[in-house]
mmCIF file of C-alpha atoms in Angstrom:
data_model
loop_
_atom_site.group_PDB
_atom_site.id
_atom_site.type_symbol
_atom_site.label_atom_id
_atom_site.label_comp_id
_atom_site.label_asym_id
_atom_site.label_seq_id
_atom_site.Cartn_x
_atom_site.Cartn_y
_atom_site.Cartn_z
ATOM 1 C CA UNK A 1 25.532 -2.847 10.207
ATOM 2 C CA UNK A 2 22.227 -5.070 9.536
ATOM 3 C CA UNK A 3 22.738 -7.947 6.719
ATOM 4 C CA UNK A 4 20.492 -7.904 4.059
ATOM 5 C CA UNK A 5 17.561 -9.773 4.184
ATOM 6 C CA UNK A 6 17.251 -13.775 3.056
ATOM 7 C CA UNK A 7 14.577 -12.831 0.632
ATOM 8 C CA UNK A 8 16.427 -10.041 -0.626
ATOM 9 C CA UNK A 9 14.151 -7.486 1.181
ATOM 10 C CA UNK A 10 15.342 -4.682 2.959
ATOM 11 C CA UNK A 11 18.295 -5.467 5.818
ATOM 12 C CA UNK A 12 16.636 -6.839 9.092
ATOM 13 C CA UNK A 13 17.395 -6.064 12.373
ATOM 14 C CA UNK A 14 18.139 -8.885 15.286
ATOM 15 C CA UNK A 15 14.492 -10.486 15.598
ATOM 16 C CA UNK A 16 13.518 -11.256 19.874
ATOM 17 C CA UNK A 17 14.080 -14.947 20.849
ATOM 18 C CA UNK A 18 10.900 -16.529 21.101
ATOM 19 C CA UNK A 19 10.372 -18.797 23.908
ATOM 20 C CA UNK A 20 10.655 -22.352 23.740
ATOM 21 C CA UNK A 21 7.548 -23.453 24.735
ATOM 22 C CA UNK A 22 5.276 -21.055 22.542
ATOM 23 C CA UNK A 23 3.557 -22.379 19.466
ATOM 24 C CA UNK A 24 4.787 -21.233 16.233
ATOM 25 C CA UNK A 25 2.808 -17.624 16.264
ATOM 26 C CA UNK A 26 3.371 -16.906 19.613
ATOM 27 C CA UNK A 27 0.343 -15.376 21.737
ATOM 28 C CA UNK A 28 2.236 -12.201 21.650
ATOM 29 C CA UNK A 29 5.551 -11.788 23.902
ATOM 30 C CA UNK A 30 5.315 -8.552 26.103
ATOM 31 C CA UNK A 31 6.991 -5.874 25.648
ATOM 32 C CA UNK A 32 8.128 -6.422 21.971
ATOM 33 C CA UNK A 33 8.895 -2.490 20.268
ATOM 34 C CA UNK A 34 7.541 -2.966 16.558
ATOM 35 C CA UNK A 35 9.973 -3.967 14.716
ATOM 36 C CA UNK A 36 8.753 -3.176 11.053
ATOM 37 C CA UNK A 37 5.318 -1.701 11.205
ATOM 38 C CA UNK A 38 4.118 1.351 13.183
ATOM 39 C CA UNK A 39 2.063 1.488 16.597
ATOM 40 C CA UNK A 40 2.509 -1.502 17.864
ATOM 41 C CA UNK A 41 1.076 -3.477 14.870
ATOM 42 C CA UNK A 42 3.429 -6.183 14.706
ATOM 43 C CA UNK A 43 2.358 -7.991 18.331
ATOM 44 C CA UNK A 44 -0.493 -6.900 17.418
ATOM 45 C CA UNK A 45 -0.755 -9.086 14.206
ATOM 46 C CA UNK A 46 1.210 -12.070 16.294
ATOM 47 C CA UNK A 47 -1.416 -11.886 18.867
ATOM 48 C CA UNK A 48 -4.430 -12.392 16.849
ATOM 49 C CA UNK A 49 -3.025 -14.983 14.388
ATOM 50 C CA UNK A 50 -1.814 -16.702 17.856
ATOM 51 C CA UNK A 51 -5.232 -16.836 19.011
ATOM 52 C CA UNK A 52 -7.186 -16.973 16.059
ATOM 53 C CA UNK A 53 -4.424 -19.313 13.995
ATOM 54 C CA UNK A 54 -4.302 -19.237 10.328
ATOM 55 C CA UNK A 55 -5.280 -21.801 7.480
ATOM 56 C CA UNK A 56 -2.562 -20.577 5.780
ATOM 57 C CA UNK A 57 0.668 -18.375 5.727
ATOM 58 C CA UNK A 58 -0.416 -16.123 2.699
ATOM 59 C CA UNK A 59 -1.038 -12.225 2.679
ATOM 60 C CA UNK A 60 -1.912 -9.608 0.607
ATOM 61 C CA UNK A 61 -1.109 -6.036 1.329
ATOM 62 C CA UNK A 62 -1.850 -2.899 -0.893
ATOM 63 C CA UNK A 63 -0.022 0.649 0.360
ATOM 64 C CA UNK A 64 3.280 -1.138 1.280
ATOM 65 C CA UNK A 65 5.692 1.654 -0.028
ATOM 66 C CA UNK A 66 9.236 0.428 -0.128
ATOM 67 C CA UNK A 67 8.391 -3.297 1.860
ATOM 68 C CA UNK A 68 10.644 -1.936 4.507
ATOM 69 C CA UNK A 69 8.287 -0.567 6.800
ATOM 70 C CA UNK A 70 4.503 -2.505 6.534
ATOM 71 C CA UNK A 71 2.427 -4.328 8.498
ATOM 72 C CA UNK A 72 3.189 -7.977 6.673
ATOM 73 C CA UNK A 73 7.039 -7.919 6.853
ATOM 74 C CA UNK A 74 7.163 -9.201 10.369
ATOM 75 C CA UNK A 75 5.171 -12.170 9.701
ATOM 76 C CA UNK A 76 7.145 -12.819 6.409
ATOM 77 C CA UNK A 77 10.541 -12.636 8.280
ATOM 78 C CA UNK A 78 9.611 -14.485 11.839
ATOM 79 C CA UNK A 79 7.734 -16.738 10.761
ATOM 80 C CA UNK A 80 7.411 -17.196 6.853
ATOM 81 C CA UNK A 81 4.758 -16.021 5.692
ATOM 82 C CA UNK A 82 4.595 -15.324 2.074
ATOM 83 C CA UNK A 83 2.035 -13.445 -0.211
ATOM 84 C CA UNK A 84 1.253 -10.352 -2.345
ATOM 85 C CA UNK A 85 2.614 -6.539 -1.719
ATOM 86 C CA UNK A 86 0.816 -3.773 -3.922
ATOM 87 C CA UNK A 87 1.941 -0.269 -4.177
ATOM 88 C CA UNK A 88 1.722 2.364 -6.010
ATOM 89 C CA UNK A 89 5.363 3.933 -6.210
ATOM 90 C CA UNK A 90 7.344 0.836 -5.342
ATOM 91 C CA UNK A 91 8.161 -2.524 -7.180
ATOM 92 C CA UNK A 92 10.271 -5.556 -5.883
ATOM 93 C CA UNK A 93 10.029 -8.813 -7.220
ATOM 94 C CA UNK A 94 12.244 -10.482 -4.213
ATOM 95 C CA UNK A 95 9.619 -9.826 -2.034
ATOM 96 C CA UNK A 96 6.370 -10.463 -4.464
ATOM 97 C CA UNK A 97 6.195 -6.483 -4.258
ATOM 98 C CA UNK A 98 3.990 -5.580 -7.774
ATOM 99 C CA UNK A 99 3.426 -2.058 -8.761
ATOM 100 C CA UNK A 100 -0.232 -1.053 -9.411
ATOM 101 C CA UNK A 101 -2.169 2.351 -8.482
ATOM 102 C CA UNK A 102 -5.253 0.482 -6.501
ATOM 103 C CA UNK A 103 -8.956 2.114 -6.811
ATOM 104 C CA UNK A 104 -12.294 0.568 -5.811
ATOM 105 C CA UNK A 105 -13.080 0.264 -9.490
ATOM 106 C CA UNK A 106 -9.697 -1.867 -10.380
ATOM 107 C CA UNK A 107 -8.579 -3.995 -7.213
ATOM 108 C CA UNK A 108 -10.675 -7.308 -8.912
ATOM 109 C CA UNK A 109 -9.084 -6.885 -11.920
ATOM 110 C CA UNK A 110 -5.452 -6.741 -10.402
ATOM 111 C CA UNK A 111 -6.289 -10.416 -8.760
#
């Protein structure tokens, strides 16, 4: 059985060691299956913001469904990133999850 989740998310499963001598976002650790988002995306993700860096740890995501399976979980769980999930069905305030139908003609007005 998987634990639930610190931020009250969705359980997690057991999250790879990282090495000790990588930097905080590692510049991606082979061989990682994704963990919470589809295709690869999560070393995907940890590669570029291990080579590019960030000036922050905030996100913002729109088509996030449930929060269980998306592209910013990983970062919010390995490393602590926190931000903004949008979706259309789904709603979660232990996660920042907001429910809003997104269009072209509404996404300013949401921020």
């Amino acid at each position: 059985l998987r634990e639930a989740a610190a931020d009250g998310g969705p359980p997690s499963p057991k999250l790879p060691e990282l090495s000790p001598g990588l930097q905080p976002l590692s510049i991606w650790e082979r061989d990682i299956p994704p963990i919470f988002s589809e295709s690869q995306k999560d070393p995907i993700l940890e590669r570029l913001f291990g080579l590019l860096g960030t000036s922050n740890r905030f996100f913002v995501e729109i088509g996030t469904q449930s929060g269980e399976q998306c592209n910013t979980r990983y970062l919010r769980v390995r490393y602590g990133f926190r931000g903004l999930m949008i979706d259309d069905n789904f709603e979660n305030p232990a996660i920042n999850q907001k429910r809003h139908f997104v269009t072209a003609a509404n996404v300013a007005a949401i921020f």
